[in-house]
CSV table of C-alpha atoms in Angstrom, one decimal:
chain,number,residue,atom,x,y,z
E,1036,MET,CA,16.7,15.6,18.1
E,1037,ALA,CA,14.6,18.3,17.0
E,1038,ALA,CA,11.7,15.9,16.4
E,1039,GLY,CA,10.4,15.8,19.6
E,1040,GLY,CA,7.8,13.6,19.9
E,1041,LEU,CA,8.1,11.4,17.3
E,1042,ARG,CA,10.5,9.1,19.0
E,1043,GLN,CA,8.7,6.1,17.8
E,1044,ARG,CA,8.7,5.9,13.5
E,1045,LEU,CA,7.0,2.9,12.3
E,1046,VAL,CA,7.5,1.8,9.0
E,1047,HIS,CA,4.2,0.4,7.5
E,1048,LEU,CA,4.6,-2.6,5.5
E,1049,ASP,CA,1.3,-3.3,3.5
E,1050,LEU,CA,1.2,-6.9,2.5
E,1051,LYS,CA,-2.0,-7.4,0.7
E,1052,GLY,CA,-0.6,-6.7,-2.6
E,1053,ALA,CA,3.0,-7.6,-3.8
E,1054,PRO,CA,4.3,-8.8,-0.4
E,1055,PRO,CA,7.9,-9.4,-0.7
E,1056,ARG,CA,9.9,-12.4,-0.4
E,1057,ALA,CA,11.3,-13.1,3.3
E,1058,ALA,CA,14.9,-13.0,1.9
E,1059,TYR,CA,14.7,-9.8,0.5
E,1060,LEU,CA,13.0,-8.2,3.7
E,1061,ARG,CA,15.9,-9.5,5.6
E,1062,GLN,CA,18.0,-7.4,3.2
E,1063,VAL,CA,15.8,-4.2,3.7
E,1064,LEU,CA,15.3,-4.1,7.3
E,1065,PRO,CA,19.2,-2.9,8.6
E,1066,LEU,CA,18.7,-0.5,6.0
E,1067,LEU,CA,15.3,0.8,7.3
E,1068,ARG,CA,16.9,1.0,11.1
E,1069,THR,CA,20.1,2.8,9.5
E,1070,LEU,CA,17.5,5.1,8.0
E,1071,GLY,CA,16.1,6.1,11.0
E,1072,ALA,CA,13.1,3.3,11.3
E,1073,THR,CA,12.5,2.5,15.1
E,1074,GLY,CA,9.9,-0.1,14.3
E,1075,LEU,CA,7.4,-1.8,11.8
E,1076,LEU,CA,3.9,-1.4,11.5
E,1077,LEU,CA,2.7,-5.2,9.8
E,1078,GLU,CA,-0.2,-5.4,7.7
E,1079,TYR,CA,-0.5,-9.3,6.9
E,1080,GLU,CA,-3.8,-9.3,5.5
E,1081,ASP,CA,-3.8,-12.5,3.7
E,1082,THR,CA,-0.1,-13.2,4.2
E,1083,PHE,CA,-0.2,-14.4,7.4
E,1084,PRO,CA,0.0,-18.2,7.6
E,1085,TYR,CA,-3.5,-18.7,9.4
E,1086,THR,CA,-4.5,-22.4,10.0
E,1087,GLY,CA,-7.4,-24.3,11.0
E,1088,PRO,CA,-10.5,-22.8,10.1
E,1089,LEU,CA,-8.7,-19.9,9.5
E,1090,GLU,CA,-6.9,-21.4,6.6
E,1091,PRO,CA,-8.7,-20.4,3.8
E,1092,LEU,CA,-7.7,-16.8,4.5
E,1093,ARG,CA,-4.0,-17.7,3.5
E,1094,ALA,CA,-3.1,-16.7,-0.1
E,1095,PRO,CA,-0.7,-19.4,-1.8
E,1096,HIS,CA,2.4,-16.9,-1.3
E,1097,ALA,CA,1.5,-16.1,2.6
E,1098,TYR,CA,4.7,-16.5,4.3
E,1099,SER,CA,5.6,-19.5,6.3
E,1100,ARG,CA,5.7,-19.5,10.2
E,1101,GLN,CA,9.3,-20.1,10.1
E,1102,GLU,CA,10.0,-17.2,7.5
E,1103,LEU,CA,8.1,-14.8,9.9
E,1104,GLN,CA,10.0,-16.1,13.1
E,1105,GLU,CA,13.5,-15.3,11.2
E,1106,LEU,CA,12.1,-11.8,10.0
E,1107,LEU,CA,10.8,-11.3,13.7
E,1108,GLY,CA,14.2,-12.3,15.0
E,1109,LEU,CA,15.9,-10.3,12.9
E,1110,ALA,CA,13.5,-6.9,13.6
E,1111,LYS,CA,14.2,-7.4,17.5
E,1112,GLU,CA,17.9,-7.9,16.7
E,1113,GLN,CA,18.0,-4.6,14.8
E,1114,GLY,CA,16.1,-3.0,17.5
E,1115,LEU,CA,12.7,-2.5,15.4
E,1116,GLU,CA,9.5,-2.5,17.5
E,1117,VAL,CA,7.0,-4.5,16.0
E,1118,VAL,CA,3.1,-3.8,15.7
E,1119,PRO,CA,1.1,-5.9,13.8
E,1120,LEU,CA,-2.2,-4.9,12.0
E,1121,VAL,CA,-5.1,-7.2,12.0
E,1122,GLN,CA,-8.2,-5.2,10.2
E,1123,SER,CA,-11.3,-5.9,12.5
E,1124,PHE,CA,-14.3,-4.3,11.0
E,1125,GLY,CA,-13.9,-1.8,7.3
E,1126,HIS,CA,-11.4,-3.6,4.6
E,1127,MET,CA,-12.5,-6.9,5.3
E,1128,GLU,CA,-12.5,-7.7,2.1
E,1129,PHE,CA,-9.8,-10.4,2.1
E,1130,VAL,CA,-12.0,-12.8,4.8
E,1131,LEU,CA,-15.5,-11.5,3.9
E,1132,LYS,CA,-15.2,-12.7,-0.1
E,1133,HIS,CA,-14.6,-16.5,1.1
E,1134,LYS,CA,-17.6,-18.1,1.2
E,1135,GLU,CA,-17.3,-19.6,4.5
E,1136,PHE,CA,-17.3,-16.1,6.3
E,1137,ALA,CA,-19.6,-14.3,3.8
E,1138,HIS,CA,-22.7,-14.5,5.8
E,1139,LEU,CA,-20.9,-12.5,8.4
E,1140,ARG,CA,-21.1,-9.6,6.0
E,1141,GLU,CA,-22.8,-6.3,6.8
E,1142,MET,CA,-24.4,-6.1,3.6
E,1143,ARG,CA,-24.8,-9.2,1.6
E,1144,MET,CA,-23.3,-7.9,-1.4
E,1145,PHE,CA,-20.4,-6.1,-0.1
E,1146,PRO,CA,-17.4,-8.0,1.3
E,1147,ASN,CA,-15.7,-5.2,2.7
E,1148,THR,CA,-17.5,-4.7,6.2
E,1149,LEU,CA,-18.3,-6.8,9.0
E,1150,ASN,CA,-21.6,-7.4,11.0
E,1151,PRO,CA,-20.9,-5.9,14.3
E,1152,HIS,CA,-24.4,-7.6,15.6
E,1153,LYS,CA,-22.9,-11.2,15.2
E,1154,GLU,CA,-21.6,-12.7,18.3
E,1155,GLU,CA,-19.5,-15.1,15.3
E,1156,SER,CA,-18.0,-11.9,13.7
E,1157,ARG,CA,-16.4,-11.2,17.2
E,1158,VAL,CA,-15.5,-14.9,17.7
E,1159,LEU,CA,-14.0,-14.6,13.9
E,1160,VAL,CA,-11.9,-11.6,14.8
E,1161,LYS,CA,-10.8,-12.8,18.2
E,1162,ALA,CA,-9.4,-16.0,16.5
E,1163,MET,CA,-7.7,-13.8,13.8
E,1164,ILE,CA,-5.6,-11.9,16.7
E,1165,ASP,CA,-5.1,-14.8,18.6
E,1166,HIS,CA,-3.3,-16.4,15.4
E,1167,VAL,CA,-1.2,-13.4,14.9
E,1168,MET,CA,-0.4,-12.8,18.5
E,1169,ALA,CA,0.5,-16.0,19.1
E,1170,LEU,CA,3.6,-15.5,16.8
E,1171,HIS,CA,4.7,-12.2,18.2
E,1172,GLU,CA,6.5,-12.0,21.8
E,1173,ASP,CA,6.6,-8.7,23.9
E,1174,LEU,CA,4.0,-6.8,22.0
E,1175,LYS,CA,3.5,-3.2,23.4
E,1176,TRP,CA,1.0,-2.4,20.5
E,1177,PHE,CA,-1.3,-4.2,18.5
E,1178,HIS,CA,-3.5,-2.1,15.3
E,1179,ILE,CA,-6.6,-3.0,15.1
E,1180,GLY,CA,-7.8,-1.0,12.2
E,1181,CYS,CA,-11.2,0.0,12.0
E,1182,ASP,CA,-10.5,2.9,9.3
E,1183,GLU,CA,-13.2,3.3,6.3
E,1184,VAL,CA,-16.3,1.4,7.6
E,1185,TYR,CA,-18.2,1.6,4.4
E,1186,TYR,CA,-22.2,0.8,4.2
E,1187,LEU,CA,-21.8,0.5,8.1
E,1188,GLY,CA,-25.7,0.6,9.3
E,1189,GLU,CA,-27.2,-0.6,5.8
E,1190,GLY,CA,-27.9,-3.8,6.7
E,1191,GLU,CA,-30.6,-5.8,7.7
E,1192,GLU,CA,-30.0,-6.1,11.6
E,1193,SER,CA,-28.6,-2.7,11.7
E,1194,LYS,CA,-31.9,-1.2,10.6
E,1195,GLN,CA,-33.7,-2.5,12.9
E,1196,TRP,CA,-31.0,-1.5,15.7
E,1197,LEU,CA,-30.8,1.8,14.7
E,1198,GLN,CA,-34.8,2.4,14.6
E,1199,GLN,CA,-34.8,2.2,18.6
E,1200,GLU,CA,-34.6,5.9,19.3
E,1201,GLU,CA,-31.5,6.1,21.4
E,1202,ASN,CA,-29.5,4.1,19.1
E,1203,THR,CA,-27.0,6.0,16.5
E,1204,LEU,CA,-24.3,5.0,13.8
E,1205,GLU,CA,-21.7,6.5,15.7
E,1206,LYS,CA,-23.2,4.4,19.0
E,1207,LEU,CA,-23.2,1.4,16.5
E,1208,CYS,CA,-19.4,1.9,15.5
E,1209,LEU,CA,-18.0,2.5,19.1
E,1210,SER,CA,-19.0,-0.4,20.4
E,1211,HIS,CA,-18.1,-2.7,18.1
E,1212,ILE,CA,-14.5,-0.9,18.4
E,1213,LYS,CA,-14.9,-1.2,22.3
E,1214,ALA,CA,-16.1,-4.9,21.7
E,1215,VAL,CA,-12.8,-5.7,20.1
E,1216,ALA,CA,-10.5,-3.5,22.3
E,1217,SER,CA,-11.7,-5.1,25.6
E,1218,CYS,CA,-11.6,-8.5,24.5
E,1219,MET,CA,-7.5,-7.5,23.5
E,1220,ALA,CA,-7.7,-6.0,26.9
E,1221,SER,CA,-8.6,-9.4,28.8
E,1222,SER,CA,-6.8,-11.8,26.5
E,1223,TYR,CA,-3.4,-9.5,26.5
E,1224,PRO,CA,-3.6,-7.0,29.2
E,1225,THR,CA,-0.2,-5.4,28.4
E,1226,VAL,CA,-0.9,-4.7,24.9
E,1227,THR,CA,-2.5,-1.7,23.9
E,1228,PRO,CA,-4.8,-1.3,20.8
E,1229,ILE,CA,-4.3,1.3,18.1
E,1230,VAL,CA,-7.0,1.9,15.7
E,1231,TRP,CA,-7.1,4.5,12.8
E,1232,ASP,CA,-8.8,7.7,13.5
E,1233,ASP,CA,-11.1,8.5,10.9
E,1234,MET,CA,-14.1,6.7,12.0
E,1235,LEU,CA,-13.8,8.8,15.0
E,1236,ARG,CA,-13.0,12.3,14.3
E,1237,GLY,CA,-16.7,13.2,13.5
E,1238,ILE,CA,-18.3,12.1,16.6
E,1239,SER,CA,-19.0,14.7,19.3
E,1240,GLU,CA,-16.4,14.7,22.6
E,1241,GLU,CA,-19.3,13.6,24.6
E,1242,THR,CA,-20.3,10.4,22.8
E,1243,LEU,CA,-16.7,9.6,22.8
E,1244,ALA,CA,-16.1,10.2,26.4
E,1245,GLU,CA,-19.3,8.3,27.2
E,1246,SER,CA,-18.3,5.3,25.3
E,1247,GLY,CA,-15.6,4.0,27.3
E,1248,VAL,CA,-13.4,3.6,24.2
E,1249,PRO,CA,-10.9,6.1,25.0
E,1250,GLN,CA,-9.7,4.1,27.8
E,1251,LEU,CA,-8.7,1.1,25.9
E,1252,VAL,CA,-7.1,2.5,22.5
E,1253,GLN,CA,-5.1,4.9,21.1
E,1254,PRO,CA,-6.3,6.4,17.9
E,1255,MET,CA,-3.9,6.9,15.1
E,1256,ILE,CA,-4.7,10.3,13.4
E,1257,TRP,CA,-3.6,9.7,9.6
E,1258,ASP,CA,-3.8,12.6,6.9
E,1259,TYR,CA,-1.6,12.0,3.1
E,1260,ALA,CA,-2.2,15.2,1.7
E,1261,ALA,CA,1.0,17.5,0.8
E,1262,ASP,CA,-0.9,20.7,2.2
E,1263,LEU,CA,-2.2,19.0,5.4
E,1264,ASP,CA,-3.7,21.4,7.3
E,1265,VAL,CA,-1.7,21.8,10.9
E,1266,GLU,CA,-4.1,23.7,12.8
E,1267,SER,CA,-7.2,21.6,12.2
E,1268,LYS,CA,-4.8,18.8,13.5
E,1269,VAL,CA,-3.9,20.3,16.7
E,1270,LEU,CA,-7.5,21.0,17.5
E,1271,LEU,CA,-8.1,17.1,16.9
E,1272,VAL,CA,-5.2,16.1,19.3
E,1273,GLU,CA,-6.6,18.1,21.7
E,1274,LYS,CA,-10.2,17.2,21.4
E,1275,TYR,CA,-9.1,13.5,21.7
E,1276,ARG,CA,-7.4,14.5,24.8
E,1277,ARG,CA,-10.3,16.0,26.5
E,1278,CYS,CA,-12.2,12.8,25.6
E,1279,GLY,CA,-9.8,10.8,27.5
E,1280,PHE,CA,-7.2,9.2,25.0
E,1281,SER,CA,-3.9,9.1,26.9
E,1282,LYS,CA,-1.7,9.4,23.8
E,1283,VAL,CA,-2.5,9.6,20.2
E,1284,TRP,CA,-0.2,8.6,16.9
E,1285,PHE,CA,0.4,10.3,13.7
E,1286,ALA,CA,0.0,8.4,10.2
E,1287,SER,CA,1.9,10.2,7.0
E,1288,ALA,CA,2.7,8.2,3.7
E,1289,PHE,CA,5.8,7.5,2.1
E,1290,LYS,CA,3.9,5.9,-0.9
E,1291,GLY,CA,1.1,4.6,-2.3
E,1292,ALA,CA,-1.4,7.7,-1.5
E,1293,THR,CA,-1.3,9.5,-5.0
E,1294,GLY,CA,-3.0,7.6,-7.1
E,1295,VAL,CA,-4.5,3.8,-7.4
E,1296,ASN,CA,-2.7,2.9,-10.2
E,1297,GLN,CA,1.0,4.8,-9.4
E,1298,SER,CA,3.8,3.3,-10.6
E,1299,LEU,CA,6.6,5.9,-9.9
E,1300,THR,CA,6.7,7.6,-6.0
E,1301,LEU,CA,6.9,11.6,-6.4
E,1302,ILE,CA,8.7,12.0,-3.4
E,1303,GLY,CA,8.3,15.9,-2.7
E,1304,HIS,CA,4.7,15.4,-2.1
E,1305,HIS,CA,5.5,12.8,0.7
E,1306,LEU,CA,8.2,14.7,1.6
E,1307,GLN,CA,6.2,17.8,2.0
E,1308,ASN,CA,3.5,15.6,4.2
E,1309,HIS,CA,6.0,14.6,6.7
E,1310,LEU,CA,7.3,18.2,6.9
E,1311,GLN,CA,3.4,19.2,7.8
E,1312,TRP,CA,3.7,16.2,10.5
E,1313,LEU,CA,6.0,17.8,12.2
E,1314,LYS,CA,5.0,21.1,12.5
E,1315,VAL,CA,1.5,19.3,14.2
E,1316,ALA,CA,4.3,17.6,16.5
E,1317,SER,CA,5.6,20.8,17.6
E,1318,SER,CA,2.3,22.0,18.6
E,1319,THR,CA,1.5,18.7,20.4
E,1320,PRO,CA,2.7,17.9,24.3
E,1321,THR,CA,5.7,15.1,23.9
E,1322,ASP,CA,3.8,13.2,26.8
E,1323,VAL,CA,0.7,12.9,24.3
E,1324,LEU,CA,2.7,11.7,21.3
E,1325,GLN,CA,3.6,8.2,21.0
E,1326,GLY,CA,4.8,8.4,17.6
E,1327,ILE,CA,4.4,8.2,13.7
E,1328,ALA,CA,3.4,5.7,11.3
E,1329,LEU,CA,5.1,6.2,7.6
E,1330,THR,CA,2.2,4.2,5.7
E,1331,GLY,CA,3.2,2.7,2.4
E,1332,TRP,CA,0.5,1.6,0.8
E,1333,GLN,CA,0.5,-1.3,-1.9
E,1334,ARG,CA,-3.6,-1.5,-3.2
E,1335,TYR,CA,-6.1,0.9,-2.0
E,1336,ASP,CA,-8.2,-2.3,-1.0
E,1337,HIS,CA,-8.0,-5.8,-1.6
E,1338,PHE,CA,-9.6,-5.8,-5.0
E,1339,SER,CA,-7.7,-3.0,-6.4
E,1340,VAL,CA,-4.7,-2.3,-8.5
E,1341,LEU,CA,-0.9,-2.7,-7.1
E,1342,CYS,CA,0.5,0.9,-6.8
E,1343,GLU,CA,4.2,1.9,-6.4
E,1344,LEU,CA,6.2,-1.3,-5.4
E,1345,PHE,CA,8.0,-1.3,-2.3
E,1346,PRO,CA,11.8,-0.9,-3.9
E,1347,VAL,CA,10.5,1.8,-6.0
E,1348,ALA,CA,9.6,4.0,-2.9
E,1349,ILE,CA,12.6,3.6,-1.0
E,1350,PRO,CA,14.3,6.9,-2.3
E,1351,SER,CA,11.1,8.5,-1.0
E,1352,LEU,CA,11.0,6.6,2.9
E,1353,ALA,CA,14.6,7.5,3.0
E,1354,VAL,CA,14.0,10.7,2.8
E,1355,CYS,CA,11.1,10.9,4.7
E,1356,LEU,CA,12.7,8.9,7.6
E,1357,GLN,CA,15.8,11.1,7.4
E,1358,ALA,CA,13.1,14.3,7.8
E,1359,LEU,CA,11.6,13.1,10.5
E,1360,GLU,CA,15.2,12.1,12.2
E,1361,ASN,CA,16.5,15.3,11.4
E,1362,GLY,CA,13.3,17.5,12.3
E,1363,GLY,CA,13.1,19.1,8.8
E,1364,TYR,CA,15.0,18.7,5.1
E,1365,SER,CA,18.4,20.3,4.6
E,1366,GLU,CA,21.3,19.6,1.8
E,1367,THR,CA,22.9,17.6,4.7
E,1368,VAL,CA,19.9,15.5,5.1
E,1369,LYS,CA,19.7,15.1,0.8
E,1370,GLU,CA,23.5,14.3,0.8
E,1371,ASN,CA,23.0,12.0,3.8
E,1372,VAL,CA,20.1,10.1,2.0
E,1373,GLU,CA,22.1,10.2,-1.3
E,1374,LYS,CA,25.1,8.1,0.5
E,1375,LEU,CA,23.0,5.8,2.7
E,1376,LEU,CA,21.2,4.7,-1.1
E,1377,GLY,CA,23.9,5.1,-3.1
E,1378,MET,CA,22.1,7.2,-5.6
E,1379,PRO,CA,24.5,9.8,-6.7
E,1380,ASN,CA,21.7,12.4,-7.8
E,1381,LEU,CA,18.3,11.9,-5.8
E,1382,GLU,CA,15.4,14.1,-7.4
E,1383,ILE,CA,13.1,15.6,-5.2
E,1384,ASP,CA,10.2,17.4,-7.4
E,1385,THR,CA,10.5,15.1,-10.9
E,1386,PHE,CA,10.2,11.5,-11.2
E,1387,MET,CA,13.7,11.3,-13.3
E,1388,SER,CA,15.8,9.0,-11.1
E,1389,THR,CA,17.2,6.6,-13.6
E,1390,SER,CA,20.3,6.6,-11.8
E,1391,LEU,CA,21.4,3.3,-10.2
E,1392,GLY,CA,21.5,3.1,-6.4
E,1393,THR,CA,23.0,0.5,-4.5
E,1394,PHE,CA,20.2,-0.1,-1.9
E,1395,PRO,CA,18.4,-3.8,-1.9
E,1396,GLY,CA,15.9,-3.6,-5.2
E,1397,SER,CA,17.5,-0.5,-6.7
E,1398,THR,CA,17.5,-2.3,-10.4
E,1399,ILE,CA,13.7,-2.4,-9.5
E,1400,LEU,CA,13.1,1.6,-9.6
E,1401,SER,CA,15.6,2.3,-12.7
E,1402,LEU,CA,13.7,-0.2,-14.8
E,1403,VAL,CA,10.2,0.9,-13.7
E,1404,THR,CA,11.3,4.5,-14.5
E,1405,GLN,CA,12.2,3.5,-17.7
E,1406,ILE,CA,9.4,1.8,-18.4
E,1407,SER,CA,6.8,4.2,-16.7
E,1408,PHE,CA,8.3,7.1,-19.1
E,1409,TYR,CA,8.8,5.9,-22.4
E,1410,LEU,CA,7.1,1.9,-23.1
E,1411,LYS,CA,4.0,3.5,-23.8
E,1412,SER,CA,5.2,6.8,-25.3
E,1413,SER,CA,7.8,5.5,-27.4
E,1414,VAL,CA,5.1,2.9,-28.4
E,1415,ASP,CA,2.6,5.5,-29.1
E,1416,GLU,CA,5.0,7.7,-31.2
E,1417,LEU,CA,5.5,4.9,-33.8
E,1418,LEU,CA,1.4,3.7,-34.1
E,1419,GLU,CA,0.1,7.1,-34.1
E,1420,ARG,CA,2.2,9.7,-35.1
E,1421,ASN,CA,4.5,7.9,-37.7
E,1422,ARG,CA,3.2,9.0,-40.9
E,1423,TYR,CA,3.9,5.9,-42.7
E,1424,VAL,CA,2.2,3.5,-40.2
E,1425,THR,CA,-1.2,5.8,-39.8
E,1426,GLY,CA,-1.1,6.3,-43.8
E,1427,TRP,CA,0.3,3.2,-45.2
E,1428,PHE,CA,-0.5,0.6,-42.3
E,1429,SER,CA,-3.8,1.4,-40.9
E,1430,PRO,CA,-6.0,-1.2,-39.0
E,1431,TYR,CA,-7.7,-1.4,-42.7
E,1432,HIS,CA,-4.1,-2.4,-44.2
E,1433,ARG,CA,-3.3,-4.3,-41.4
E,1434,LYS,CA,-6.7,-6.5,-41.7
E,1435,ARG,CA,-6.3,-7.2,-45.3
E,1436,LYS,CA,-2.5,-7.9,-45.4
E,1437,ILE,CA,-2.1,-4.5,-47.5
E,1438,ILE,CA,1.6,-3.1,-47.9
E,1439,HIS,CA,3.3,-0.9,-50.4
E,1440,PRO,CA,6.7,-2.4,-50.5
E,1441,ILE,CA,8.6,0.6,-50.4
E,1442,ILE,CA,6.7,2.5,-47.2
E,1443,MET,CA,7.5,-0.9,-45.4
E,1444,HIS,CA,11.4,-0.1,-45.1
E,1445,HIS,CA,10.7,3.3,-43.6
E,1446,PHE,CA,9.3,1.8,-40.7
E,1447,GLN,CA,9.8,-2.0,-40.4
E,1448,PRO,CA,13.6,-1.7,-39.1
E,1449,ASP,CA,12.4,0.9,-36.4
E,1450,ALA,CA,9.2,-1.2,-35.2
E,1451,ILE,CA,11.6,-4.2,-34.7
E,1452,SER,CA,14.4,-2.5,-33.3
E,1453,LEU,CA,12.0,-0.9,-30.7
E,1454,LEU,CA,10.2,-4.0,-30.0
E,1455,SER,CA,13.9,-5.9,-29.5
E,1456,LYS,CA,14.8,-3.1,-26.9
E,1457,TRP,CA,11.8,-3.4,-24.9
E,1458,ASN,CA,11.8,-6.8,-24.8
E,1459,ALA,CA,15.1,-6.8,-23.4
E,1460,VAL,CA,14.4,-3.9,-20.8
E,1461,VAL,CA,11.2,-6.3,-19.9
E,1462,GLN,CA,13.5,-9.0,-19.3
E,1463,ASP,CA,15.9,-7.5,-16.9
E,1464,LEU,CA,12.7,-6.1,-14.9
E,1465,GLN,CA,11.2,-9.6,-14.9
E,1466,VAL,CA,14.9,-11.3,-13.4
E,1467,ALA,CA,14.8,-8.2,-10.9
E,1468,MET,CA,11.4,-8.6,-9.8
E,1469,GLU,CA,11.7,-12.3,-9.5
E,1470,GLN,CA,14.5,-12.1,-6.7
E,1471,VAL,CA,12.2,-9.6,-4.8
E,1472,PHE,CA,8.4,-10.8,-5.7
E,1473,HIS,CA,6.5,-13.8,-6.2
E,1474,ASN,CA,5.0,-14.9,-9.5
E,1475,SER,CA,2.0,-13.6,-9.0
E,1476,THR,CA,2.9,-10.0,-8.0
E,1477,VAL,CA,5.6,-9.8,-11.3
E,1478,GLU,CA,2.7,-11.0,-13.8
E,1479,GLU,CA,0.1,-8.4,-12.3
E,1480,TRP,CA,2.7,-5.6,-12.5
E,1481,MET,CA,3.4,-6.9,-16.1
E,1482,GLU,CA,0.0,-7.0,-17.1
E,1483,GLU,CA,-1.0,-3.8,-16.2
E,1484,ASN,CA,2.1,-1.8,-17.0
E,1485,VAL,CA,4.1,-3.7,-19.9
E,1486,HIS,CA,1.6,-5.8,-22.1
E,1487,PRO,CA,-0.8,-3.1,-23.3
E,1488,SER,CA,2.0,-1.2,-25.0
E,1489,LEU,CA,4.5,-4.1,-25.6
E,1490,GLN,CA,1.3,-6.4,-27.3
E,1491,LYS,CA,0.2,-3.4,-29.6
E,1492,LEU,CA,3.9,-3.2,-30.8
E,1493,GLN,CA,4.2,-7.0,-31.1
E,1494,GLN,CA,1.4,-7.0,-32.9
E,1495,VAL,CA,2.2,-4.4,-35.7
E,1496,VAL,CA,5.7,-6.3,-36.3
E,1497,ASP,CA,3.7,-9.6,-36.7
E,1498,ASP,CA,1.1,-8.0,-39.0
E,1499,LEU,CA,3.9,-6.5,-41.0
E,1500,GLU,CA,5.4,-10.0,-41.6
E,1501,LYS,CA,2.0,-11.3,-42.7
E,1502,ALA,CA,1.6,-8.6,-44.8
E,1503,ILE,CA,4.9,-9.0,-46.5
E,1504,LYS,CA,4.2,-12.4,-46.9
E,1505,ALA,CA,0.9,-12.2,-48.6
E,1506,GLN,CA,2.8,-9.6,-51.0
E,1507,THR,CA,5.3,-12.1,-52.0
């Protein structure tokens, strides 16, 4: 196998937005295995069935213990290694937004970063880890997050701490990571913590080596760019090696990294990203590289909108996994992906893929494609570029219910047929989405992507009727 050190290929399921129903995940796991995944990186966030004092963290649509046990059992049957991910420093909005935990914020105003000075912060993190650990068996790795720890050092306690001469922001960051990792080492000695590497990148070798962190965790180096700089990544791996990290992981992206409200996945971008990572892997000693996680972000953070839905990105995931497994991308790989997904003509460089596949959730992909391409543009075409609407049924006319009876015939049929066409498409999508997602997800996606245009169209049809009534 050409992929050398990328023997571990974890598919990241980001459950902090649009978490798929357990029944859908059961359909998808065997497909992931077939496509070349060797494991799952499960970012539970608020979908984990926390109990006791942690119960406020549970979203209404959280998985039940039984659902998770069944899923984890199926993953094991499929030979998929499970790595849970629980944030323990930055990206803690799902915890710190609750009044019960708000006093543990680094900055009173912002719910994203945990205060590393409070003993209670560590107790909280340990409780979350213990809850998740209790549901998993035979774990080798556990991801403790630690990326994007914004505003660290800006809280009152941090400011005081930083006034002491030998104290630095870097040491503050490392000491919290070390505390969490040490706590894991004493409670779960056979499980290795993984951390995102962005907070470590800029820290000097000397500071990293002296911190003791390299002996406790494995860094996951992430970069989702299509033009990822191979040379600098190779140097970064060498730096981490010299500091004492025994192994490193890479993290690419198959979706959720090209726009905060992206609705369709541009496969070409993500394929390029993976091909660059393959180059980095080929310049990295195999005994250093533990594997790669293919991330699929569902929101940029707990409060942002949804990006591409998981079923929409399955072709991208398939292409990326197959490229990793085959050490590159070729016509043969493309044909194989088409066969596995039941998609006759896979497009890599454009979004146009209205062809229906046979993979679970493929209906969602083809309907989302139609809506993303044509809904807004067809409504805008009618309302902003049709001369009869702009000239004879402007906001002024609509408000006063003024309409020229002849003009009406020029565009009323078009408006009505456009509306019924889109209502039918949206209805189909609603049905398809409800099989895969909870109502809250369907509602959010529709409000963001469908309602703005559909309501404008509905409104003009309603206004027409009112104007006609007023004439008669």
